[in-house]
Coordinates of C-alpha atoms in Angstrom, one line a residue:
Chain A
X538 CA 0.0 0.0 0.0
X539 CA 2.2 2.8 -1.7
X540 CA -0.2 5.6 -1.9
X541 CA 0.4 8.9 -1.7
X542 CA -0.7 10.6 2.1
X543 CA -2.6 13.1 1.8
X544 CA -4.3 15.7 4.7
X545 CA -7.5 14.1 3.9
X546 CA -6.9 10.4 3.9
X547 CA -4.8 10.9 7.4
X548 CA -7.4 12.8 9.0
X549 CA -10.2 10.4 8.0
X550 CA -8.4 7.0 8.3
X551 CA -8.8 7.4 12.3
X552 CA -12.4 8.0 12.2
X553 CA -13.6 4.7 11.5
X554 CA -11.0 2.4 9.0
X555 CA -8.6 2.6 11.6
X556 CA -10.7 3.5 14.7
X557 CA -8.4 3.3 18.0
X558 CA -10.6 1.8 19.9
X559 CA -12.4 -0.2 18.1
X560 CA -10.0 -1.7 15.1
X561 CA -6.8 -1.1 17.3
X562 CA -8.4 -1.8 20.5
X563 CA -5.9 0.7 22.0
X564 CA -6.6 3.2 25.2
X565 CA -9.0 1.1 26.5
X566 CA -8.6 1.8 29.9
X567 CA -9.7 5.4 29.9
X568 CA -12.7 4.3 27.0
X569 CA -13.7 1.8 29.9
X570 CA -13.0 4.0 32.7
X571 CA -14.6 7.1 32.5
X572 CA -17.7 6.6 29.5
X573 CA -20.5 6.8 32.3
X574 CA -21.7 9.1 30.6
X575 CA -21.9 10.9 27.3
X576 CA -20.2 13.8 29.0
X577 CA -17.7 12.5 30.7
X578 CA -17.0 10.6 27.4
X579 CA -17.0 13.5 25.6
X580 CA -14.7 15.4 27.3
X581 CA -11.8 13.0 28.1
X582 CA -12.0 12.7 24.1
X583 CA -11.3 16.2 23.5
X584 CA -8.8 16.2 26.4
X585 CA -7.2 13.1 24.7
X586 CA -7.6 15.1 21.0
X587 CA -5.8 18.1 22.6
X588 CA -3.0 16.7 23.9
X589 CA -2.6 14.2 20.9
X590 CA -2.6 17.4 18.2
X591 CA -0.4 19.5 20.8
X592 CA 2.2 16.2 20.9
X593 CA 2.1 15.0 17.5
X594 CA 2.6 18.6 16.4
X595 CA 5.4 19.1 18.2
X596 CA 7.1 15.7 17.8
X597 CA 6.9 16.0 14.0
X598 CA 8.7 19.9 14.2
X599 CA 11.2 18.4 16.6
X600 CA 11.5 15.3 14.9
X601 CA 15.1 15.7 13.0
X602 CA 16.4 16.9 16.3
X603 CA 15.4 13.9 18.6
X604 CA 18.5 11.9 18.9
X605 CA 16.9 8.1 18.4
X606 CA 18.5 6.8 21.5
X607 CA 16.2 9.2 24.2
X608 CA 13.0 9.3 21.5
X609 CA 10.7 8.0 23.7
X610 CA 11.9 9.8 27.0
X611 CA 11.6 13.2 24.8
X612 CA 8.1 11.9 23.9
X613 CA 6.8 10.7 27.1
X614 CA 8.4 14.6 28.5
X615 CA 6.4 16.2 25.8
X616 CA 3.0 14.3 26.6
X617 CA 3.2 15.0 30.3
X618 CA 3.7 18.4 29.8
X619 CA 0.8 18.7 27.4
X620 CA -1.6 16.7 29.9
X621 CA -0.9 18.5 32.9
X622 CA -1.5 21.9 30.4
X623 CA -4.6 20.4 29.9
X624 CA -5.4 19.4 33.4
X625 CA -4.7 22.8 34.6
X626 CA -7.1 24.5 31.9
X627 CA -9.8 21.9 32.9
X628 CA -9.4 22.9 36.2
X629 CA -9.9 26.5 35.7
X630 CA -12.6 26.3 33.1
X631 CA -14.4 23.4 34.0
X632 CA -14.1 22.1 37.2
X633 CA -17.1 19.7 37.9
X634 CA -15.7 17.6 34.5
X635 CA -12.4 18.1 36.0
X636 CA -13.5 16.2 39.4
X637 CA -15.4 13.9 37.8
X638 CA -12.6 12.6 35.6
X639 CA -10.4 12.9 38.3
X640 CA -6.9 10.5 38.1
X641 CA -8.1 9.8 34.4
X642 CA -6.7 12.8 33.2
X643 CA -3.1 12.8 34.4
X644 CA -3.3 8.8 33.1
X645 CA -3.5 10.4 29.7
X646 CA 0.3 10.5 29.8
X647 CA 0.5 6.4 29.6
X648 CA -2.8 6.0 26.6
X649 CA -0.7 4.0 24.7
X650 CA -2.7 5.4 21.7
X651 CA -0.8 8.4 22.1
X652 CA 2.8 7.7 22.6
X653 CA 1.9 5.0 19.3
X654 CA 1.1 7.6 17.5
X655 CA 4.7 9.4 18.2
X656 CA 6.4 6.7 17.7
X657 CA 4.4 5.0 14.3
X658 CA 3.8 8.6 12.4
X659 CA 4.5 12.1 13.9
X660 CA 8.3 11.2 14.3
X661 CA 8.5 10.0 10.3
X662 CA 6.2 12.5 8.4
X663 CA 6.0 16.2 8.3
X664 CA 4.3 18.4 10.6
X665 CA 0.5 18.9 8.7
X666 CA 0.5 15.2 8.3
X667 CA 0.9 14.8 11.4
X668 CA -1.8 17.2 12.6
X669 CA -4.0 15.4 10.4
X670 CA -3.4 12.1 11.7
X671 CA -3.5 13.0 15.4
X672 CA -6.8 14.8 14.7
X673 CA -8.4 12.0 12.9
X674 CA -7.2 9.7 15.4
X675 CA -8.6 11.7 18.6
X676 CA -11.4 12.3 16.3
X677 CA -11.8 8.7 16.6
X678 CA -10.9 8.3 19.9
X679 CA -13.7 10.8 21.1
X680 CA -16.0 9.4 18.6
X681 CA -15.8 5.9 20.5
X682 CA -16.0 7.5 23.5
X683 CA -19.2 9.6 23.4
X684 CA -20.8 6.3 21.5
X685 CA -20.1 3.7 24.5
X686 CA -20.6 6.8 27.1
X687 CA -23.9 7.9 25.1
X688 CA -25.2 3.9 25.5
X689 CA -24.3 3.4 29.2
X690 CA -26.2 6.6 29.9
X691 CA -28.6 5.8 28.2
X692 CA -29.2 2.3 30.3
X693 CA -27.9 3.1 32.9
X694 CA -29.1 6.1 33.9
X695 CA -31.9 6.5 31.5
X696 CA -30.9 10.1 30.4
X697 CA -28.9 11.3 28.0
X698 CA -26.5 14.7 29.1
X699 CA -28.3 14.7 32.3
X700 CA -32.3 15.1 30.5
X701 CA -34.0 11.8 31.0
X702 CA -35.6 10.3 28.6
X703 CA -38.0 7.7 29.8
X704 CA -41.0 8.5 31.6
X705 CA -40.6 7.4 36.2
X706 CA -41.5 4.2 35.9
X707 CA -37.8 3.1 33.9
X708 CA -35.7 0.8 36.2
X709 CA -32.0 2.0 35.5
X710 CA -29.6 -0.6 34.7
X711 CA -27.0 0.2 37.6
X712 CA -24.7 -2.5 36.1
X713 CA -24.2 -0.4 32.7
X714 CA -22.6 2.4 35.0
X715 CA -20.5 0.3 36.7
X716 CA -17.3 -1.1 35.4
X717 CA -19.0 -4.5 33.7
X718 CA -21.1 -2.1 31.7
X719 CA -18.1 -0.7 30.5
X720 CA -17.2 -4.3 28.8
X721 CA -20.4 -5.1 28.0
X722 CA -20.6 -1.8 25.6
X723 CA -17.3 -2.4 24.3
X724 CA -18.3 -5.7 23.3
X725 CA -21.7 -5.0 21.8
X726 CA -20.1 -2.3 20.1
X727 CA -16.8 -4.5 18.6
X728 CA -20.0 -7.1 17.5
X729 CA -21.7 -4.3 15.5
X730 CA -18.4 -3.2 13.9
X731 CA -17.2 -6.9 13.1
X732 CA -20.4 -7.6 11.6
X733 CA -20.9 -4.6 9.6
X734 CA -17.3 -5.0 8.4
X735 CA -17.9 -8.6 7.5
X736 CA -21.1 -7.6 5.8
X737 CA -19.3 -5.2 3.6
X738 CA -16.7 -7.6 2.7
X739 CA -19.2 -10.2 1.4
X740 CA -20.8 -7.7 -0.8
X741 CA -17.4 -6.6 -2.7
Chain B
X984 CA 27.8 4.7 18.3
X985 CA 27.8 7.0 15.5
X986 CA 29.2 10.5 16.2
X987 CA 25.3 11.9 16.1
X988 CA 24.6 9.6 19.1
X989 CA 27.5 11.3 21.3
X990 CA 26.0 11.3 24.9
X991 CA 26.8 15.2 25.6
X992 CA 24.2 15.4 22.7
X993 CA 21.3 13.0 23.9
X994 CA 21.5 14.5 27.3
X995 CA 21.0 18.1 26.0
X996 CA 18.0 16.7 23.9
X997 CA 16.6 15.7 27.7
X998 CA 17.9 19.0 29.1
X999 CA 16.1 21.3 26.5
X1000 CA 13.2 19.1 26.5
X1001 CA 12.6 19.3 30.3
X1002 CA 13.7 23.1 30.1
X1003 CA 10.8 23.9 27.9
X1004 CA 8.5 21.5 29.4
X1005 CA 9.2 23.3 32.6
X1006 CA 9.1 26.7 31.4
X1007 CA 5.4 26.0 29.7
X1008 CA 3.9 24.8 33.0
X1009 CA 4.8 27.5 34.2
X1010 CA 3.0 29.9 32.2
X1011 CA 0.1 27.9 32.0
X1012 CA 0.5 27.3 36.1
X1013 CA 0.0 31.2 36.7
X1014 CA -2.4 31.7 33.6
X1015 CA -5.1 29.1 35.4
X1016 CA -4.6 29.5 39.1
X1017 CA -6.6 32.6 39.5
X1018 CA -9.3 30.7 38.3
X1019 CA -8.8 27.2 40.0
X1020 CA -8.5 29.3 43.6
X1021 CA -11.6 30.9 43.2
X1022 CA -13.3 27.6 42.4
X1023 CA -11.9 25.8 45.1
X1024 CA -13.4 28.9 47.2
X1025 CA -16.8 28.7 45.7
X1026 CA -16.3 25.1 46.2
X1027 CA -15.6 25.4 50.1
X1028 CA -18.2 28.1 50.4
X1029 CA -20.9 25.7 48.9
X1030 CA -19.7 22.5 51.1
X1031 CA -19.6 25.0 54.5
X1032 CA -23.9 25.9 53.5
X1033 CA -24.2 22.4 52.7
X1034 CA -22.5 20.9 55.9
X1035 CA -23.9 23.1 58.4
X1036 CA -27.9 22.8 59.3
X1037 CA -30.0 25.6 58.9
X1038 CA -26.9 27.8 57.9
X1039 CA -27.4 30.9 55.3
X1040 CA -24.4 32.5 55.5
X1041 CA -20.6 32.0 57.6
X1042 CA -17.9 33.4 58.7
X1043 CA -14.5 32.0 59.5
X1044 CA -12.7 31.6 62.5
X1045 CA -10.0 30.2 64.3
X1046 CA -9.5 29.1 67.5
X1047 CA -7.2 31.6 69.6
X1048 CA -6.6 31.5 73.1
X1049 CA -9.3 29.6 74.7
X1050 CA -12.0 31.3 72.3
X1051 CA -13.6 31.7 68.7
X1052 CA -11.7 34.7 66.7
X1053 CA -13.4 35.9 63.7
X1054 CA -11.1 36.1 60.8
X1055 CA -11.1 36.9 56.7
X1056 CA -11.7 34.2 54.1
X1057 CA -8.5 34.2 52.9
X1058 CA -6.8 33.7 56.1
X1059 CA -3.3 32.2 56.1
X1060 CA -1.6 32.7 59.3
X1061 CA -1.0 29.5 60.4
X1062 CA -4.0 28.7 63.0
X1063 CA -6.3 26.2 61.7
X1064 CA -8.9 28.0 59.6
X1065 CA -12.4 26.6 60.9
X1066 CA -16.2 27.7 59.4
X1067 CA -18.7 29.1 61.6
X1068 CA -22.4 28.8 60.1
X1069 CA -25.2 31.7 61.0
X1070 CA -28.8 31.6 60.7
X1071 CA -30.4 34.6 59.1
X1072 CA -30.6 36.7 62.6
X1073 CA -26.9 36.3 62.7
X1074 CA -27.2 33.4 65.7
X1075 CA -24.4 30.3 65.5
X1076 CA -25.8 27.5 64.2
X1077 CA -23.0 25.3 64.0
X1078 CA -19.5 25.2 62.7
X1079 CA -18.0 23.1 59.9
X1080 CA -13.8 21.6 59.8
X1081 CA -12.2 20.1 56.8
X1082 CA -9.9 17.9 57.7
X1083 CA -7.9 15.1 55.8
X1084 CA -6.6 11.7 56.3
X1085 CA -5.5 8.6 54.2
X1086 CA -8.5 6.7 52.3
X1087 CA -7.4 3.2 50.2
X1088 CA -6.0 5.3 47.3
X1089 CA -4.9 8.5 48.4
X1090 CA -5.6 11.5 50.7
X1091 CA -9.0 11.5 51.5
X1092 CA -9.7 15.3 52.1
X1093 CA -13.7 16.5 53.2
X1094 CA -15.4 19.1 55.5
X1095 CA -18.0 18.2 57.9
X1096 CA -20.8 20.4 60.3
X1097 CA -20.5 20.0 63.7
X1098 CA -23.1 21.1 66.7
X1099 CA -22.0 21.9 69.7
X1100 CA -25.2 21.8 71.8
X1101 CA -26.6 18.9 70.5
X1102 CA -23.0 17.5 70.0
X1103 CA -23.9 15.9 66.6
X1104 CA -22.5 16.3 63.4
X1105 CA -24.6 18.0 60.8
X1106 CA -23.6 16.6 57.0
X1107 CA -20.4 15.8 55.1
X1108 CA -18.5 16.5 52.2
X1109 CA -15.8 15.2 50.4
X1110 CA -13.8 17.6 49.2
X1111 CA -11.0 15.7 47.3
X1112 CA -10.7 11.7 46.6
X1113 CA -8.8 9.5 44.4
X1114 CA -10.8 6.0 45.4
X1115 CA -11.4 3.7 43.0
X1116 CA -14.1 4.7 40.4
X1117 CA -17.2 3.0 40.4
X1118 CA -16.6 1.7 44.2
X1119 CA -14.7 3.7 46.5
X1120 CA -15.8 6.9 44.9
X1121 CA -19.3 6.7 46.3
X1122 CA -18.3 8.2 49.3
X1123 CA -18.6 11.5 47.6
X1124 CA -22.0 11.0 46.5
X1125 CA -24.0 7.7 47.9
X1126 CA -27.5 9.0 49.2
X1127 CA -27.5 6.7 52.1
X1128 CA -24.2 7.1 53.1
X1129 CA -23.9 10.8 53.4
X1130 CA -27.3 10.8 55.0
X1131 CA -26.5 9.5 57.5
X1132 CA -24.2 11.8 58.2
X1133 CA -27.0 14.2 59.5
X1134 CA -28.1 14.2 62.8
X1135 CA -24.8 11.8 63.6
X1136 CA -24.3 11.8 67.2
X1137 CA -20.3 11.7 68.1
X1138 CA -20.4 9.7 71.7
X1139 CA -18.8 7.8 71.9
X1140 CA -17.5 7.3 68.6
X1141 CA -19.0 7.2 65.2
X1142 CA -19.0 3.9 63.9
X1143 CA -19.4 2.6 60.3
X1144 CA -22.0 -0.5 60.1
X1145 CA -23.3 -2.4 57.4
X1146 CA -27.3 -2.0 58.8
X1147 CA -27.1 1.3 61.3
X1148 CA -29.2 0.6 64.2
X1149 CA -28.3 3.8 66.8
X1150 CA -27.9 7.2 66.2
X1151 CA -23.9 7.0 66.1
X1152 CA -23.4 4.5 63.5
X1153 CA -23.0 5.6 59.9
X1154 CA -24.7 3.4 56.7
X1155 CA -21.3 2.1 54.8
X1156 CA -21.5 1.8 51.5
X1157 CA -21.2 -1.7 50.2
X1158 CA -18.2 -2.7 48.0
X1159 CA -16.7 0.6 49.8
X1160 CA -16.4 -0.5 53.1
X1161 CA -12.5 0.7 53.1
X1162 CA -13.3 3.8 51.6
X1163 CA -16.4 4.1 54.2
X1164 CA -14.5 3.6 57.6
X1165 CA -11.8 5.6 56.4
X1166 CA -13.9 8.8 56.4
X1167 CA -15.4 7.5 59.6
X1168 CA -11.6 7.6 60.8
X1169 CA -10.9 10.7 59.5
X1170 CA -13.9 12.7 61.2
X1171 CA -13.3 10.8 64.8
X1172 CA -9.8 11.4 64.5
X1173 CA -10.2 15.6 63.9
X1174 CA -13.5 15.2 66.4
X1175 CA -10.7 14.9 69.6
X1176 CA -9.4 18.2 68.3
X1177 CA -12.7 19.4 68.2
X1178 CA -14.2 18.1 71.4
X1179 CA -11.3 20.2 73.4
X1180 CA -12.8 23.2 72.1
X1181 CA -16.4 22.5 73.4
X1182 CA -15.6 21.1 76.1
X1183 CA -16.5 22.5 79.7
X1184 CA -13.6 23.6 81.5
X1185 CA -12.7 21.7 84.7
X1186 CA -12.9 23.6 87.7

């Protein structure tokens, strides 16, 4: 697969043909963790597509001036610093979020879907690639998240961003808020993908 | 080793990395903490209302002497700062401590009300907690739990129990029993400080 990269083929590649979570099955612990609700979902995604855009943006300007040996120190450096940035401005603009995600947002520095993307791409191809391809990855990243967050809240709490949606007499089902539901989602959700992927497969 | 590798050169990479990582934080350090202060105020302010009964507005004092000095909000002078709560005709109704001690993951840190007279404590908060999501975590927001953190009386001791049956046991939360007792803990331990301030002098 020689073809040429462009902007738009990076930046949509993460979206769904190459989803993190779902066809790389990578950051899971934060897409478990935190996706109680669509909020919560939401926003470690964008916290997730900031620091991945601030990193991979960086890495690729720096990248002829990274000796190879200390590549991943000066990586994992630059992450940290962009997460706690971004701790810090979640803390001063949004603070319920910020308790709510609490430890998940310094554990940003060890989502292996970011330091991968260092390594695999921002440290090889020029800055706007680079940009592109951590965008369309968080993209995707924050995609998967709102979709299992949005379906836990959904059962779980039988609202969606806080408005419920079913009349009083809707049982909740606690277990979708609580860590199994997590895996139940993610499963359902890989189940879906696999079969619409094998279904498109069988057509061509 | 090839003569890009030398080692003076990979440790100025890490030098000017952790320079500029430094320097960064920095900015963005002073740039938010304005604004993270004055939530962790409004914060406090909310959690003092919430903590102490029947409270509408407080003050904050410290304890100075053998007796209650009023002092400003921001006051940093060493004394621990404690919350006095006043009804709308200006009367104590209570007075609220934060106070911190080790949970199962890290520093629990809360606030609770306390009433002298009827020598009960009146609600609490948890201010700060890193327990585990999903299980320990509850103690910031299970009904039950902080319920029964009204109308708690303190003698002897408060006491964390599965089915609460008198009016000094608190309702632990279940699959949080850790995290449970060890806000139990934390308020009995800062109670003794507390006690000596209420406490009729002996002739």
């Amino acid at each position: 697969m020689t073809q040429q990269k462009s902007f738009q083929t990076e930046l949509i590649k993460g979206l769904w043909r190459e989803n993190p979570v779902f066809v790389a099955v990578l950051g899971l612990c934060p897409a478990l963790a935190v996706t109680n609700s669509l909020a919560n979902g939401l926003a470690m995604g964008l916290a997730t597509l900031a620091v991945l855009v601030g990193s991979s943006c960086l890495v690729s300007g720096l990248r002829h001036f990274i000796p190879k040996p200390v590549r991943i120190s000066v990586f994992i450096l630059i992450i940290a610093t962009f997460v706690t940035a971004v701790d810090y401005v979640l803390a001063a603009t949004l603070p319920d979020i910020h308790k709510e995600l609490g430890a998940f947002i310094s554990l940003i520095v060890v989502n292996c879907l970011i330091l991968g993307r260092q390594e695999s791409f921002a440290s090889k191809n020029p800055m706007w690639l680079s940009i592109a391809d951590a965008a369309g990855m968080g993209g995707g990243f924050t995609l998967a998240l709102v979709m299992i967050g949005g379906v836990r809240e959904v059962l779980g709490s039988g609202s969606i961003l806080g408005f419920p949606l079913f009349s009083d007499d809707f049982v909740p089902w606690v277990v979708m808020v609580m860590p199994p539901g997590g895996f139940f989602t993610m499963g359902l959700l890989l189940l879906i993908m696999a079969f619409v992927t094998e279904n498109r497969r069988r057509k061509t | 080793m090839s003569a890009a590798d030398h080692p003076w050169k990979l440790i100025g990479a890490l030098v000017v990395t952790a320079v500029g990582s430094g320097f960064l934080l920095a900015l963005v350090f002073n740039w938010t903490a304005p604004a993270i202060e004055a939530h962790r105020q409004e914060a406090m302010r909310r959690a003092v209302l919430n903590v102490v009964d029947q409270a509408e507005t407080f003050e904050a004092v410290v304890w100075v002497e053998g007796a209650w000095e009023v002092v400003p909000l921001d006051y940093n002078g060493g004394t621990r700062l404690c919350y006095r709560g006043l009804d709308s005709t200006q009367t104590v109704v209570g007075y609220a401590f934060a106070a911190q001690g080790p949970g199962f993951m890290d520093t629990i840190k809360l606030i609770y009300g306390f009433n002298p007279s009827s020598r009960t404590v009146t609600g609490m908060e948890v201010l700060d907690s890193r327990e585990t999501p999903g299980l320990g975590d509850k103690i910031a927001k299970d009904h039950a739990f902080l319920q029964s953190f009204k109308k708690l009386s303190i003698d002897p001791r408060i006491i964390a129990a599965a089915k609460p049956s008198s009016a000094n046991e608190v309702d632990a939360i279940s699959g949080a029993t850790i995290s449970s007792e060890a806000v139990v803990s934390i308020v009995n331990q800062d109670l003794q400080w507390v006690r000596d301030r209420f406490e009729e002098p002996h002739p």
